Tab-separated table of C-alpha atoms in Angstrom:
chain	number	residue	atom	x	y	z
A	19	ASP	CA	0.000	0.000	0.000
A	20	GLN	CA	1.620	3.186	-1.188
A	21	GLN	CA	1.149	5.791	1.519
A	22	VAL	CA	2.810	8.547	-0.491
A	23	LYS	CA	2.002	8.851	-4.166
A	24	GLN	CA	3.402	10.937	-6.959
A	25	ASN	CA	1.051	10.148	-9.783
A	26	SER	CA	2.929	12.000	-12.505
A	27	PRO	CA	6.120	10.178	-13.446
A	28	SER	CA	7.251	13.066	-15.600
A	29	LEU	CA	6.580	16.713	-16.333
A	30	SER	CA	7.886	19.090	-18.988
A	31	VAL	CA	7.776	22.847	-18.528
A	32	GLN	CA	9.075	25.760	-20.534
A	33	GLU	CA	11.865	27.816	-19.010
A	34	GLY	CA	10.491	30.796	-17.075
A	35	ARG	CA	7.106	29.196	-16.477
A	36	ILE	CA	5.819	27.636	-13.286
A	37	SER	CA	6.465	23.986	-12.463
A	38	ILE	CA	3.938	22.310	-10.188
A	39	LEU	CA	4.770	18.914	-8.759
A	40	ASN	CA	2.126	17.051	-6.806
A	41	CYS	CA	2.117	14.520	-4.032
A	42	ASP	CA	-0.770	12.756	-2.290
A	43	TYR	CA	-0.678	10.838	0.946
A	44	THR	CA	-3.059	8.572	2.783
A	45	ASN	CA	-1.827	8.522	6.365
A	46	SER	CA	-3.359	11.341	8.404
A	47	MET	CA	-0.666	10.853	11.052
A	48	PHE	CA	1.997	12.357	8.786
A	49	ASP	CA	2.967	15.726	10.172
A	50	TYR	CA	6.166	16.628	8.395
A	51	PHE	CA	6.711	16.715	4.666
A	52	LEU	CA	9.801	17.234	2.571
A	53	TRP	CA	10.825	17.595	-1.043
A	54	TYR	CA	14.099	16.289	-2.368
A	55	LYS	CA	15.718	16.881	-5.727
A	56	LYS	CA	17.892	14.253	-7.352
A	57	TYR	CA	20.275	14.647	-10.251
A	58	PRO	CA	21.676	11.596	-12.071
A	59	ALA	CA	24.593	9.958	-10.272
A	60	GLU	CA	23.964	12.011	-7.138
A	61	GLY	CA	22.073	11.442	-3.930
A	62	PRO	CA	18.785	13.192	-3.153
A	63	THR	CA	19.313	16.773	-2.015
A	64	PHE	CA	17.014	18.327	0.558
A	65	LEU	CA	15.027	21.141	-1.004
A	66	ILE	CA	12.264	22.339	1.272
A	67	SER	CA	10.028	21.075	4.035
A	68	ILE	CA	6.762	21.922	5.705
A	69	SER	CA	5.232	21.090	9.043
A	70	SER	CA	1.580	20.173	9.264
A	71	ILE	CA	0.908	23.272	11.341
A	72	LYS	CA	1.542	25.357	8.237
A	73	ASP	CA	-0.072	25.413	4.838
A	74	LYS	CA	2.710	27.145	2.956
A	75	ASN	CA	6.466	27.474	3.110
A	76	GLU	CA	8.637	29.480	0.753
A	77	ASP	CA	12.310	29.437	-0.002
A	78	GLY	CA	13.328	31.568	-2.933
A	79	ARG	CA	11.848	30.161	-6.118
A	80	PHE	CA	10.442	27.143	-4.285
A	81	THR	CA	7.136	27.072	-2.446
A	82	VAL	CA	5.490	24.058	-0.866
A	83	PHE	CA	1.761	24.037	-0.221
A	84	LEU	CA	0.036	21.639	2.117
A	85	ASN	CA	-3.676	20.876	2.015
A	86	LYS	CA	-4.308	18.628	4.999
A	87	SER	CA	-7.981	18.082	4.323
A	88	ALA	CA	-7.166	16.787	0.845
A	89	LYS	CA	-3.977	15.044	2.024
A	90	HIS	CA	-2.147	16.765	-0.774
A	91	LEU	CA	1.038	18.740	-1.084
A	92	SER	CA	2.561	20.470	-4.020
A	93	LEU	CA	5.871	22.050	-4.908
A	94	HIS	CA	5.843	25.188	-7.046
A	95	ILE	CA	8.975	26.343	-8.814
A	96	VAL	CA	8.793	29.858	-10.204
A	97	PRO	CA	10.398	30.684	-12.539
A	98	SER	CA	11.584	27.305	-13.744
A	99	GLN	CA	15.165	27.084	-14.955
A	100	PRO	CA	16.948	24.406	-17.005
A	101	GLY	CA	19.062	23.571	-13.949
A	102	ASP	CA	15.870	22.522	-12.168
A	103	SER	CA	15.630	19.500	-14.450
A	104	ALA	CA	15.869	16.555	-12.070
A	105	VAL	CA	13.786	13.912	-10.323
A	106	TYR	CA	11.792	15.278	-7.402
A	107	PHE	CA	10.756	13.084	-4.496
A	108	CYS	CA	8.279	13.984	-1.832
A	109	ALA	CA	8.573	12.331	1.566
A	110	ALA	CA	6.365	12.259	4.615
A	111	SER	CA	7.001	11.377	8.216
A	112	THR	CA	5.354	11.415	11.596
A	113	GLY	CA	8.072	13.745	12.839
A	114	THR	CA	10.360	10.812	13.552
A	115	TYR	CA	13.099	9.084	11.608
A	116	LYS	CA	10.774	7.097	9.388
A	117	TYR	CA	10.343	8.710	6.013
A	118	ILE	CA	7.959	7.353	3.426
A	119	PHE	CA	9.033	8.401	-0.052
A	120	GLY	CA	7.011	8.834	-3.193
A	121	THR	CA	8.202	7.278	-6.441
A	122	GLY	CA	9.424	10.550	-7.887
A	123	THR	CA	8.521	12.912	-10.726
A	124	ARG	CA	11.040	13.662	-13.447
A	125	LEU	CA	10.950	17.359	-14.288
A	126	LYS	CA	12.350	18.588	-17.556
A	127	VAL	CA	12.650	22.325	-18.037
A	128	LEU	CA	12.909	23.211	-21.702
A	129	ALA	CA	15.106	26.112	-22.731
B	28	ASP	CA	34.413	18.060	0.522
B	29	ALA	CA	31.092	16.231	0.605
B	30	ASP	CA	29.423	15.911	3.999
B	31	VAL	CA	28.260	12.335	3.377
B	32	THR	CA	30.480	10.059	1.318
B	33	GLN	CA	29.919	6.527	0.101
B	34	THR	CA	32.384	3.975	-1.191
B	35	PRO	CA	32.439	2.387	-3.640
B	36	ARG	CA	30.317	4.421	-6.044
B	37	ASN	CA	29.805	1.463	-8.328
B	38	ARG	CA	30.229	-2.240	-7.720
B	39	ILE	CA	29.660	-5.386	-9.718
B	40	THR	CA	29.664	-8.651	-7.829
B	41	LYS	CA	28.563	-12.238	-8.276
B	42	THR	CA	25.792	-14.150	-6.580
B	43	GLY	CA	26.917	-15.539	-3.232
B	44	LYS	CA	29.716	-13.047	-2.656
B	45	ARG	CA	29.951	-10.964	0.486
B	46	ILE	CA	30.303	-7.250	-0.057
B	47	MET	CA	30.428	-4.164	2.100
B	48	LEU	CA	29.285	-0.670	1.301
B	49	GLU	CA	30.742	2.093	3.412
B	50	CYS	CA	29.420	5.452	4.489
B	51	SER	CA	31.209	8.284	6.257
B	52	GLN	CA	29.910	11.664	7.350
B	53	THR	CA	31.440	14.877	8.595
B	54	LYS	CA	28.164	16.504	9.605
B	55	GLY	CA	28.431	15.414	13.216
B	56	HIS	CA	24.996	13.815	13.159
B	57	ASP	CA	24.171	10.946	15.462
B	58	ARG	CA	21.576	9.344	13.231
B	59	MET	CA	22.508	7.386	10.123
B	60	TYR	CA	20.478	5.363	7.637
B	61	TRP	CA	20.770	2.966	4.731
B	62	TYR	CA	18.196	3.014	1.925
B	63	ARG	CA	17.836	1.274	-1.385
B	64	GLN	CA	16.159	2.620	-4.475
B	65	ASP	CA	14.760	0.450	-7.220
B	66	PRO	CA	13.415	1.644	-10.571
B	67	GLY	CA	9.875	2.970	-10.229
B	68	LEU	CA	9.977	2.826	-6.458
B	69	GLY	CA	10.760	5.357	-3.792
B	70	LEU	CA	13.587	4.939	-1.335
B	71	ARG	CA	13.062	2.139	1.172
B	72	LEU	CA	14.727	1.942	4.559
B	73	ILE	CA	17.051	-1.007	5.207
B	74	TYR	CA	18.637	-0.168	8.575
B	75	TYR	CA	19.026	2.836	10.803
B	76	SER	CA	21.181	3.789	13.775
B	77	PHE	CA	20.524	6.537	16.287
B	78	ASP	CA	23.950	6.252	17.854
B	79	VAL	CA	26.902	3.870	17.944
B	80	LYS	CA	25.165	1.421	20.267
B	81	ASP	CA	21.723	1.648	18.734
B	82	ILE	CA	21.006	-0.224	15.480
B	83	ASN	CA	17.563	-1.056	14.175
B	84	LYS	CA	16.012	-2.869	11.246
B	85	GLY	CA	14.072	-0.965	8.675
B	86	GLU	CA	11.339	-2.260	6.401
B	87	ILE	CA	13.568	-4.399	4.149
B	88	SER	CA	16.461	-5.636	6.296
B	89	ASP	CA	16.448	-9.306	5.225
B	90	GLY	CA	19.736	-10.251	3.553
B	91	TYR	CA	21.561	-7.225	4.954
B	92	SER	CA	23.569	-6.425	8.063
B	93	VAL	CA	25.149	-3.214	9.305
B	94	SER	CA	27.946	-2.021	11.518
B	95	ARG	CA	28.248	1.371	13.191
B	96	GLN	CA	31.985	1.602	13.752
B	97	ALA	CA	31.925	5.175	14.997
B	98	GLN	CA	29.608	8.146	15.043
B	99	ALA	CA	30.841	9.056	11.589
B	100	LYS	CA	30.846	5.594	9.964
B	101	PHE	CA	28.027	3.232	9.085
B	102	SER	CA	28.613	0.191	6.862
B	103	LEU	CA	26.127	-2.012	5.057
B	104	SER	CA	26.970	-5.640	4.283
B	105	LEU	CA	25.382	-8.128	1.965
B	106	GLU	CA	26.420	-11.458	3.443
B	107	SER	CA	25.590	-13.465	0.341
B	108	ALA	CA	24.584	-11.225	-2.527
B	109	ILE	CA	21.655	-12.196	-4.768
B	110	PRO	CA	20.518	-10.630	-8.063
B	111	ASN	CA	17.433	-8.959	-6.580
B	112	GLN	CA	19.761	-6.893	-4.411
B	113	THR	CA	20.806	-5.079	-7.535
B	114	ALA	CA	19.829	-1.503	-6.737
B	115	LEU	CA	21.020	1.984	-5.918
B	116	TYR	CA	21.999	2.279	-2.252
B	117	PHE	CA	21.995	5.512	-0.316
B	118	CYS	CA	23.367	6.381	3.064
B	119	ALA	CA	21.851	9.299	4.949
B	120	THR	CA	22.379	11.212	8.161
B	121	SER	CA	19.884	13.337	9.991
B	122	ASP	CA	19.593	16.389	12.109
B	123	LEU	CA	16.752	16.556	14.601
B	124	ARG	CA	15.614	20.070	15.469
B	125	ALA	CA	12.467	21.035	17.324
B	126	GLY	CA	11.001	17.618	16.666
B	127	GLU	CA	11.550	17.844	12.930
B	128	GLU	CA	14.118	15.648	11.281
B	129	THR	CA	15.786	16.380	7.969
B	130	GLN	CA	17.843	13.687	6.310
B	131	TYR	CA	20.896	14.357	4.140
B	132	PHE	CA	21.959	11.807	1.590
B	133	GLY	CA	25.225	10.559	0.211
B	134	PRO	CA	25.844	10.236	-3.544
B	135	GLY	CA	24.817	6.597	-3.693
B	136	THR	CA	26.382	3.258	-4.588
B	137	ARG	CA	25.174	1.501	-7.702
B	138	LEU	CA	25.336	-2.254	-7.101
B	139	LEU	CA	24.934	-4.935	-9.735
B	140	VAL	CA	24.712	-8.554	-8.620
B	141	LEU	CA	25.231	-11.031	-11.445
């Protein structure tokens, strides 16, 4: 049973436009959510996180939105740049060590 | 220098061989983890350690063992490698602040078991 789902395996966006990556979860006990970015031949790199007490967190071009009632979070990248092309994983936890990862979305930003 | 390093980066081995993957960190974190990633799947936890004397199984620990030699070193062993252990392996460390834990990953080891 996949508790964290990224239903879009891939996404293509034009440079300068907004990229929206989505993640759904089923476990209402999750209270901490993270996004990681992964380039080929590298490990996942922490990007941004959000606690369940918030519905939005921003860091530069990256914003994460959390909709607890819908059990949905999204990552917005504005404006998208070619260097953002990577695989993005969302992860959820109950505030402890145990992360549950989604399967990833491959973002391609077209120049 | 990278905060979390893994050796080797790539390894090919044969069924039945014993191999060890090593992880070192300079972040000063107490917590360390081993994950594997398979195509089309997210990362899955193999083992984790909260300090040198505390080692715990994750969701897919069968066929693996670990050793926490020091705060900075955490090794993963495959006692008798099998082809379905072919995967990408990641080590991670974590920082716990105000009840929220963020994990930082190494570059990964690509393992092929023939």
